[in-house]
Short mmCIF file of C-alpha atoms and ligand atoms in Angstrom, two decimals:
data_model
loop_
_atom_site.label_atom_id
_atom_site.label_comp_id
_atom_site.label_asym_id
_atom_site.label_seq_id
_atom_site.Cartn_x
_atom_site.Cartn_y
_atom_site.Cartn_z
CA UNK A 1 208.43 47.57 123.93
CA UNK A 2 205.60 46.92 121.51
CA UNK A 3 205.85 43.55 119.83
CA UNK A 4 205.60 43.43 116.08
CA UNK A 5 202.71 41.47 114.56
CA UNK A 6 205.07 39.42 112.42
CA UNK A 7 202.58 39.57 109.61
CA UNK A 8 201.53 41.94 106.82
CA UNK A 9 200.47 44.60 109.31
CA UNK A 10 204.08 45.35 110.21
CA UNK A 11 204.20 48.04 107.50
CA UNK A 12 202.77 50.23 110.27
CA UNK A 13 206.09 50.11 112.13
CA UNK A 14 207.99 51.27 109.06
CA UNK A 15 205.74 54.10 107.91
CA UNK A 16 205.19 56.42 110.80
CA UNK A 17 203.67 59.62 109.43
CA UNK A 18 200.45 59.63 107.41
CA UNK A 19 198.08 62.04 105.69
CA UNK A 20 194.50 62.05 107.00
CA UNK A 21 191.92 63.31 104.50
CA UNK A 22 188.39 64.34 105.49
CA UNK A 23 186.25 64.84 102.43
CA UNK A 24 182.52 64.69 101.93
CA UNK A 25 179.48 66.83 101.13
CA UNK A 26 180.48 69.09 104.02
CA UNK A 27 183.29 70.49 101.84
CA UNK A 28 180.62 72.38 99.87
CA UNK A 29 179.29 74.62 102.70
CA UNK A 30 182.89 74.58 104.03
CA UNK A 31 182.22 74.98 107.76
CA UNK A 32 182.74 71.66 109.56
CA UNK A 33 182.46 67.98 108.74
CA UNK A 34 179.66 67.75 111.30
CA UNK A 35 177.68 70.67 109.86
CA UNK A 36 174.50 68.61 109.71
CA UNK A 37 174.59 68.04 113.48
CA UNK A 38 176.53 71.00 114.89
CA UNK A 39 174.88 73.44 112.50
CA UNK A 40 171.43 71.82 113.01
CA UNK A 41 170.72 71.51 109.30
CA UNK A 42 167.57 69.46 108.66
CA UNK A 43 168.33 66.21 106.84
CA UNK A 44 166.03 67.05 103.93
CA UNK A 45 168.05 70.23 103.37
CA UNK A 46 171.45 68.61 103.87
CA UNK A 47 170.91 65.83 101.32
CA UNK A 48 170.47 68.45 98.60
CA UNK A 49 174.22 69.00 98.73
CA UNK A 50 174.65 65.74 96.82
CA UNK A 51 173.23 67.50 93.74
CA UNK A 52 176.14 69.94 93.95
CA UNK A 53 178.92 67.33 94.33
CA UNK A 54 181.10 67.93 91.29
CA UNK A 55 184.80 68.09 92.17
CA UNK A 56 186.01 68.57 88.63
CA UNK A 57 189.57 69.35 89.79
CA UNK A 58 189.91 66.23 91.92
CA UNK A 59 193.29 64.68 91.18
CA UNK A 60 194.49 62.21 93.81
CA UNK A 61 198.04 62.44 92.46
CA UNK A 62 198.15 66.09 93.53
CA UNK A 63 197.22 65.03 97.08
CA UNK A 64 199.85 62.31 97.06
CA UNK A 65 202.46 64.69 95.66
CA UNK A 66 201.91 66.95 98.64
CA UNK A 67 202.02 64.03 101.07
CA UNK A 68 205.33 62.88 99.56
CA UNK A 69 206.75 66.39 99.76
CA UNK A 70 205.86 66.57 103.45
CA UNK A 71 207.42 63.16 104.14
CA UNK A 72 204.11 61.41 104.78
CA UNK A 73 204.22 57.71 103.97
CA UNK A 74 200.56 56.61 104.03
CA UNK A 75 197.04 57.93 103.64
CA UNK A 76 193.81 57.53 105.59
CA UNK A 77 190.67 58.58 103.72
CA UNK A 78 187.08 59.17 104.87
CA UNK A 79 184.97 56.78 102.83
CA UNK A 80 181.85 57.70 104.84
CA UNK A 81 181.74 60.29 107.60
CA UNK A 82 178.87 60.78 110.05
CA UNK A 83 176.77 62.46 107.32
CA UNK A 84 176.37 59.01 105.70
CA UNK A 85 177.42 60.11 102.20
CA UNK A 86 179.63 57.46 100.57
CA UNK A 87 182.63 58.32 98.44
CA UNK A 88 182.63 55.04 96.58
CA UNK A 89 180.38 53.08 94.24
CA UNK A 90 178.41 51.28 96.92
CA UNK A 91 175.47 49.06 96.10
CA UNK A 92 174.01 49.53 99.59
CA UNK A 93 172.71 53.10 99.18
CA UNK A 94 172.28 55.66 96.42
CA UNK A 95 173.68 58.33 98.71
CA UNK A 96 177.07 58.17 97.05
CA UNK A 97 179.30 59.94 94.55
CA UNK A 98 177.96 57.94 91.59
CA UNK A 99 174.57 59.60 92.03
CA UNK A 100 175.87 63.15 91.76
CA UNK A 101 176.77 65.40 88.81
CA UNK A 102 180.34 64.05 89.17
CA UNK A 103 179.20 60.45 88.83
CA UNK A 104 182.57 58.85 89.58
CA UNK A 105 183.98 56.50 92.19
CA UNK A 106 186.18 58.85 94.17
CA UNK A 107 187.72 56.08 96.27
CA UNK A 108 188.61 54.00 93.21
CA UNK A 109 190.57 56.94 91.81
CA UNK A 110 192.45 57.44 95.05
CA UNK A 111 193.11 53.71 95.46
CA UNK A 112 194.48 53.47 91.91
CA UNK A 113 196.91 56.34 92.57
CA UNK A 114 197.99 54.91 95.94
CA UNK A 115 198.61 51.44 94.51
CA UNK A 116 200.54 52.82 91.55
CA UNK A 117 202.75 54.82 93.92
CA UNK A 118 202.99 52.09 96.59
CA UNK A 119 201.42 54.32 99.23
CA UNK A 120 199.50 52.32 101.85
CA UNK A 121 195.83 53.31 101.91
CA UNK A 122 193.69 53.15 105.06
CA UNK A 123 189.96 53.69 105.12
CA UNK A 124 188.03 55.77 107.64
CA UNK A 125 184.41 54.69 108.22
CA UNK A 126 181.90 56.26 110.61
CA UNK A 127 179.75 53.93 112.70
CA UNK A 128 177.23 56.64 113.43
CA UNK A 129 175.14 57.56 110.38
CA UNK A 130 172.91 60.64 110.00
CA UNK A 131 171.33 59.46 106.79
CA UNK A 132 170.62 55.74 106.93
CA UNK A 133 167.02 55.03 108.02
CA UNK A 134 168.04 52.03 110.13
CA UNK A 135 170.68 53.80 112.19
CA UNK A 136 168.99 54.45 115.57
CA UNK A 137 169.62 58.18 115.91
CA UNK A 138 168.30 59.10 119.35
CA UNK A 139 170.01 62.32 120.33
CA UNK A 140 173.04 60.86 122.07
CA UNK A 141 176.38 62.57 121.43
CA UNK A 142 177.15 62.85 117.72
CA UNK A 143 173.63 61.70 116.89
CA UNK A 144 170.64 63.45 115.42
CA UNK A 145 167.63 63.85 117.67
CA UNK A 146 165.62 61.04 116.12
CA UNK A 147 164.07 59.01 114.82
CA UNK A 148 163.31 61.33 111.91
CA UNK A 149 160.25 60.94 109.68
CA UNK A 150 160.77 57.89 107.47
CA UNK A 151 163.38 56.32 109.77
CA UNK A 152 163.07 52.69 110.79
CA UNK A 153 165.54 52.41 113.67
CA UNK A 154 166.92 48.89 113.73
CA UNK A 155 170.53 48.50 114.79
CA UNK A 156 170.77 44.88 113.68
CA UNK A 157 169.63 45.86 110.18
CA UNK A 158 172.01 48.80 110.17
CA UNK A 159 174.88 46.47 111.00
CA UNK A 160 173.94 44.28 108.06
CA UNK A 161 174.20 47.36 105.84
CA UNK A 162 177.50 48.31 107.45
CA UNK A 163 178.97 44.83 107.04
CA UNK A 164 177.95 44.76 103.39
CA UNK A 165 179.68 48.12 102.91
CA UNK A 166 182.83 46.99 104.70
CA UNK A 167 182.90 43.91 102.48
CA UNK A 168 182.72 46.14 99.40
CA UNK A 169 185.52 48.32 100.72
CA UNK A 170 187.66 45.28 101.45
CA UNK A 171 187.08 43.54 98.12
CA UNK A 172 186.74 46.17 95.37
CA UNK A 173 189.77 48.40 95.90
CA UNK A 174 192.79 46.13 95.96
CA UNK A 175 195.03 46.04 98.97
CA UNK A 176 193.80 48.04 101.96
CA UNK A 177 196.35 48.75 104.68
CA UNK A 178 194.10 49.89 107.48
CA UNK A 179 190.61 50.39 108.74
CA UNK A 180 189.86 53.50 110.80
CA UNK A 181 186.54 53.27 112.60
CA UNK A 182 185.01 56.32 114.26
CA UNK A 183 182.19 57.13 116.66
CA UNK A 184 180.68 53.85 117.79
CA UNK A 185 178.08 55.78 119.80
CA UNK A 186 176.23 52.58 120.68
CA UNK A 187 179.46 51.15 122.12
CA UNK A 188 178.34 47.97 120.48
CA UNK A 189 180.79 45.05 120.58
CA UNK A 190 181.03 42.61 117.66
CA UNK A 191 184.49 41.18 116.95
CA UNK A 192 183.17 39.40 113.85
CA UNK A 193 183.34 42.69 111.94
CA UNK A 194 187.08 43.19 112.38
CA UNK A 195 187.52 39.44 111.85
CA UNK A 196 185.99 39.86 108.40
CA UNK A 197 188.37 42.75 107.60
CA UNK A 198 191.33 40.68 108.78
CA UNK A 199 190.31 37.76 106.62
CA UNK A 200 189.82 39.91 103.51
CA UNK A 201 192.71 42.32 104.09
CA UNK A 202 195.48 40.72 106.15
CA UNK A 203 197.70 43.82 105.93
CA UNK A 204 195.05 46.06 107.47
CA UNK A 205 195.78 47.55 110.89
CA UNK A 206 192.53 48.39 112.66
CA UNK A 207 191.97 51.19 115.16
CA UNK A 208 190.19 51.01 118.51
CA UNK A 209 187.08 53.06 117.70
CA UNK A 210 185.11 50.25 116.13
CA UNK A 211 183.40 47.13 117.42
CA UNK A 212 186.35 45.73 119.36
CA UNK A 213 189.70 46.96 120.67
CA UNK A 214 191.45 46.60 117.31
CA UNK A 215 195.20 46.96 116.94
CA UNK A 216 195.98 50.51 117.99
CA UNK A 217 194.89 53.46 120.12
CA UNK A 218 193.94 56.86 118.67
CA UNK A 219 194.70 59.87 120.86
CA UNK A 220 193.23 62.94 119.21
CA UNK A 221 194.45 66.56 119.07
CA UNK A 222 195.72 67.54 122.54
CA UNK A 223 192.90 65.97 124.52
CA UNK A 224 195.07 63.25 126.02
CA UNK A 225 197.11 65.02 128.70
CA UNK A 226 198.49 61.73 130.03
CA UNK A 227 200.89 61.45 127.11
CA UNK A 228 203.16 64.07 128.67
CA UNK A 229 203.82 61.73 131.59
CA UNK A 230 204.70 58.67 129.51
CA UNK A 231 208.14 57.89 128.13
CA UNK A 232 206.93 55.43 125.54
CA UNK A 233 203.60 53.95 124.52
CA UNK A 234 202.67 50.56 125.93
CA UNK A 235 200.17 49.92 123.16
CA UNK A 236 200.46 50.54 119.44
CA UNK A 237 199.28 54.12 118.94
CA UNK A 238 198.51 56.49 116.11
CA UNK A 239 197.85 60.09 117.15
CA UNK A 240 195.65 62.24 114.94
CA UNK A 241 195.50 65.97 114.49
CA UNK A 242 194.12 68.41 111.95
CA UNK A 243 195.93 71.47 110.61
CA UNK A 244 192.90 73.57 111.56
CA UNK A 245 191.80 74.15 115.15
CA UNK A 246 188.09 73.81 114.39
CA UNK A 247 187.41 71.32 111.67
CA UNK A 248 188.72 68.19 109.96
CA UNK A 249 186.72 68.88 106.82
CA UNK A 250 187.50 71.98 104.75
CA UNK A 251 186.51 75.15 106.62
CA UNK A 252 186.74 78.30 104.58
CA UNK A 253 187.42 80.56 107.55
CA UNK A 254 189.65 78.10 109.37
CA UNK A 255 191.90 79.10 112.26
CA UNK A 256 195.10 77.19 111.62
CA UNK A 257 197.44 75.97 114.34
CA UNK A 258 200.82 77.57 114.77
CA UNK A 259 203.53 75.54 113.00
CA UNK A 260 205.38 75.18 116.26
CA UNK A 261 202.38 73.64 117.95
CA UNK A 262 202.01 71.02 115.20
CA UNK A 263 205.73 70.29 115.09
CA UNK A 264 205.87 69.76 118.83
CA UNK A 265 202.79 67.59 118.71
CA UNK A 266 204.31 65.44 115.96
CA UNK A 267 207.58 65.10 117.80
CA UNK A 268 206.07 64.33 121.17
CA UNK A 269 204.10 61.42 119.70
CA UNK A 270 206.58 60.09 117.16
CA UNK A 271 209.52 60.19 119.56
CA UNK A 272 207.48 58.19 122.06
CA UNK A 273 206.87 55.51 119.46
CA UNK A 274 203.42 56.47 118.18
CA UNK A 275 202.49 56.97 114.54
CA UNK A 276 200.94 60.27 113.51
CA UNK A 277 198.14 61.23 111.11
CA UNK A 278 197.97 64.89 110.14
CA UNK A 279 194.74 65.93 108.48
CA UNK A 280 193.71 68.21 105.65
CA UNK A 281 190.21 68.82 104.22
CA UNK A 282 190.07 69.17 100.42
CA UNK A 283 187.74 71.80 98.98
CA UNK A 284 184.56 71.06 97.05
CA UNK A 285 186.35 71.25 93.71
CA UNK A 286 188.80 68.53 94.78
CA UNK A 287 191.84 70.74 95.28
CA UNK A 288 193.57 71.32 98.58
CA UNK A 289 193.19 74.74 100.19
CA UNK A 290 196.35 76.83 99.77
CA UNK A 291 196.56 77.90 103.40
CA UNK A 292 196.37 74.32 104.69
CA UNK A 293 198.80 73.03 102.04
CA UNK A 294 201.27 75.71 103.04
CA UNK A 295 201.03 74.67 106.68
CA UNK A 296 201.77 71.08 105.63
CA UNK A 297 204.70 72.19 103.52
CA UNK A 298 206.23 74.07 106.42
CA UNK A 299 205.76 71.09 108.70
CA UNK A 300 207.37 69.01 105.96
CA UNK A 301 210.45 71.23 105.89
CA UNK A 302 211.00 70.41 109.54
CA UNK A 303 210.09 66.74 109.16
CA UNK A 304 212.36 66.14 106.21
CA UNK A 305 215.28 67.59 108.15
CA UNK A 306 214.78 65.45 111.23
CA UNK A 307 213.02 62.35 109.91
CA UNK A 308 215.99 60.02 110.46
CA UNK A 309 215.43 60.64 114.19
CA UNK A 310 211.81 59.47 113.98
CA UNK A 311 211.76 56.60 111.51
CA UNK A 312 213.25 53.17 112.18
CA UNK A 313 214.22 54.18 115.73
CA UNK A 314 213.32 53.00 119.21
CA UNK A 315 212.10 55.38 121.89
CA UNK A 316 214.69 55.49 124.70
CA UNK A 317 213.77 58.54 126.77
CA UNK A 318 214.35 56.48 129.91
CA UNK A 319 218.11 56.91 129.31
CA UNK A 320 218.00 60.42 130.72
CA UNK A 321 216.28 61.93 133.72
CA UNK A 322 215.83 65.20 131.82
CA UNK A 323 212.08 65.28 131.14
CA UNK A 324 212.38 68.29 128.85
CA UNK A 325 213.81 66.11 126.10
CA UNK A 326 212.86 62.88 124.40
CA UNK A 327 215.43 60.39 123.12
CA UNK A 328 215.30 57.98 120.23
CA UNK A 329 217.99 55.53 119.13
CA UNK A 330 219.12 53.64 116.05
CA UNK A 331 222.08 51.33 116.66
CA UNK A 332 224.84 53.53 118.11
CA UNK A 333 223.16 56.81 117.35
CA UNK A 334 221.05 58.74 119.84
CA UNK A 335 218.72 61.55 118.90
CA UNK A 336 217.87 64.26 121.39
CA UNK A 337 214.53 65.98 120.81
CA UNK A 338 214.01 69.37 122.45
CA UNK A 339 210.26 69.14 122.14
CA UNK A 340 209.44 71.57 124.95
CA UNK A 341 210.36 75.22 125.28
CA UNK A 342 214.11 75.09 125.83
CA UNK A 343 214.84 77.16 128.94
CA UNK A 344 218.52 77.57 128.15
CA UNK A 345 221.05 77.16 125.35
CA UNK A 346 222.36 73.98 126.93
CA UNK A 347 220.76 70.64 127.64
CA UNK A 348 221.96 68.12 130.20
CA UNK A 349 221.57 64.45 129.37
CA UNK A 350 222.16 63.30 132.93
CA UNK A 351 223.04 60.58 133.89
CA UNK A 352 224.69 59.92 130.51
CA UNK A 353 228.39 60.64 130.59
CA UNK A 354 229.47 59.17 127.27
CA UNK A 355 231.63 60.95 124.76
CA UNK A 356 230.03 61.21 121.31
CA UNK A 357 232.10 60.97 118.15
CA UNK A 358 229.97 63.59 116.51
CA UNK A 359 227.08 65.85 117.47
CA UNK A 360 224.94 67.43 114.74
CA UNK A 361 221.86 69.60 114.78
CA UNK A 362 219.61 67.91 112.24
CA UNK A 363 217.59 71.07 111.65
CA UNK A 364 220.49 72.82 109.90
CA UNK A 365 223.27 70.24 109.68
CA UNK A 366 225.59 72.22 111.93
CA UNK A 367 227.95 70.72 114.49
CA UNK A 368 226.83 71.00 118.10
CA UNK A 369 229.23 71.75 120.93
CA UNK A 370 229.20 69.33 123.82
CA UNK A 371 231.04 68.67 127.06
CA UNK A 372 231.25 65.95 129.68
CA UNK A 373 232.13 67.97 132.74
CA UNK A 374 231.04 68.90 136.22
CA UNK A 375 228.65 71.83 136.26
CA UNK A 376 228.08 73.76 139.49
CA UNK A 377 224.53 72.54 139.96
CA UNK A 378 225.72 68.91 140.07
CA UNK A 379 228.18 69.55 142.91
CA UNK A 380 226.38 67.22 145.32
CA UNK A 381 226.73 64.13 143.11
CA UNK A 382 230.05 65.47 141.90
CA UNK A 383 229.62 63.68 138.61
CA UNK A 384 230.32 64.90 135.11
CA UNK A 385 227.47 64.47 132.67
CA UNK A 386 227.05 64.90 128.94
CA UNK A 387 225.81 68.34 128.06
CA UNK A 388 224.94 69.87 124.69
CA UNK A 389 225.96 73.51 124.64
CA UNK A 390 225.36 76.74 122.72
CA UNK A 391 222.28 75.48 120.93
CA UNK A 392 220.61 78.13 118.73
CA UNK A 393 217.52 78.28 120.95
CA UNK A 394 216.89 81.93 120.17
CA UNK A 395 217.55 81.78 116.46
CA UNK A 396 215.50 78.59 115.94
CA UNK A 397 212.82 79.24 118.53
CA UNK A 398 209.85 78.27 116.40
CA UNK A 399 210.61 74.64 115.90
CA UNK A 400 211.76 71.47 117.62
CA UNK A 401 215.53 71.07 117.63
CA UNK A 402 216.84 67.54 117.19
CA UNK A 403 220.48 66.70 117.88
CA UNK A 404 222.08 63.58 116.46
CA UNK A 405 224.74 62.03 118.69
CA UNK A 406 226.92 59.39 117.07
CA UNK A 407 228.84 57.07 119.37
CA UNK A 408 231.51 54.50 118.61
CA UNK A 409 229.83 51.97 120.77
CA UNK A 410 227.00 52.28 123.23
CA UNK A 411 227.10 50.21 126.43
CA UNK A 412 224.94 47.08 126.27
CA UNK A 413 222.65 48.42 128.99
CA UNK A 414 221.64 51.24 126.69
CA UNK A 415 220.61 48.84 123.98
CA UNK A 416 217.87 47.46 126.15
CA UNK A 417 214.49 48.98 125.66
CA UNK A 418 213.08 48.42 129.14
CA UNK A 419 212.09 51.63 130.81
CA UNK A 420 212.93 50.26 134.26
CA UNK A 421 216.71 50.32 133.80
CA UNK A 422 218.73 51.19 136.83
CA UNK A 423 220.16 54.61 136.07
CA UNK A 424 223.54 53.48 137.45
CA UNK A 425 223.76 50.94 134.63
CA UNK A 426 224.16 53.86 132.32
CA UNK A 427 227.20 55.34 133.94
CA UNK A 428 230.31 54.16 132.22
CA UNK A 429 232.92 56.04 134.18
C1 GLC B 1 186.59 63.63 115.97
C2 GLC B 1 185.63 64.44 115.16
C3 GLC B 1 185.33 63.72 113.87
C4 GLC B 1 186.62 63.39 113.16
C5 GLC B 1 187.51 62.60 114.08
C6 GLC B 1 188.86 62.26 113.51
O1 GLC B 1 186.05 62.46 116.46
O2 GLC B 1 184.45 64.62 115.90
O3 GLC B 1 184.52 64.51 113.07
O4 GLC B 1 186.34 62.62 112.04
O5 GLC B 1 187.73 63.33 115.24
O6 GLC B 1 189.63 61.71 114.52
#
């Protein structure tokens, strides 16, 4: 069980699903947020994009409207990605949105909308920098082959620049609820940087990709196979995923994930106690691409139906030995998540043998049949177990089914959150 902070950072336990937004100059060529590196675009060519930055249709309220519709409760925004271009009025470099045809502080506009709507705002910031002359680019992963002409590699100086920027971000935009570091290629350790954030922004949760371990882990896409073997996360975790398979920034010709893949991914993390950031890349004009917005809306239809099973709950998958389902609990209510391909229309919750007062499929509000009886395959133990029956696994095959089981009273042993419970403690008859 993950302990709460007992301070302003605890908002992170209440708001579980967030919108990740990757926006920068890369939205203009619309291929990938790492175009400069992956596409091998010379820096002197890439910087010319700043002269085209003019997102005249940028309206942060439209982004937040979509997030609200989907059920997302917070936002994480790229203030500076690896390209080095800054989306706020920074005094530390001219490579920012003020020095473009648009000439406005993009972050200030987003922060104003978030504060007005009480949506927690977290800031993404890239440690690696493909523009700053002091960043020691030397051809490691996610680095330019450098130094480039005009560069003066000096990591200590670069960190001074970075700290000055972090100070701006933590002092000019009101309350900041999180800091999301990325790509500390140097693997440099300096806890004083997060200490500064904590002092300036006590509500900020900090991820583990910066200059110390921070507050939470950040499994990305489906790279972390180990998650399938865990019942619940030992450390505070926020998974991240993009709606497109290739890019986090806007990609014109994007290959989007299947809804079912995203829904399962969301459920497998949220039901194990992790938070989840789902990403979209706005286009160069500031609007959100239709295809990506539609994906989010469809995910939202599922999420809004089942969200009571994922918010303000504890992960309790240890209560069953059935590894094809995940369980969450709030008070006397259990939620059964069929997050893997159901192989049959029934699901056994062995060794549970309790009688629910009510069983409801959250996806469509319909009652679910159940039984506590002996099935032939359990003849050796000769025990009756709780079984959900006749689930619409063929009709609703493209989603994750979640069944709500309401009990009069759950045995005390089930209220514990330890994952080492003796399974016999769970048998009540
Ligand atoms: C990966 C990508 C990076 C993106 C990040 C978000 O590290 O390389 O571009 O910003 O994921 O988690």
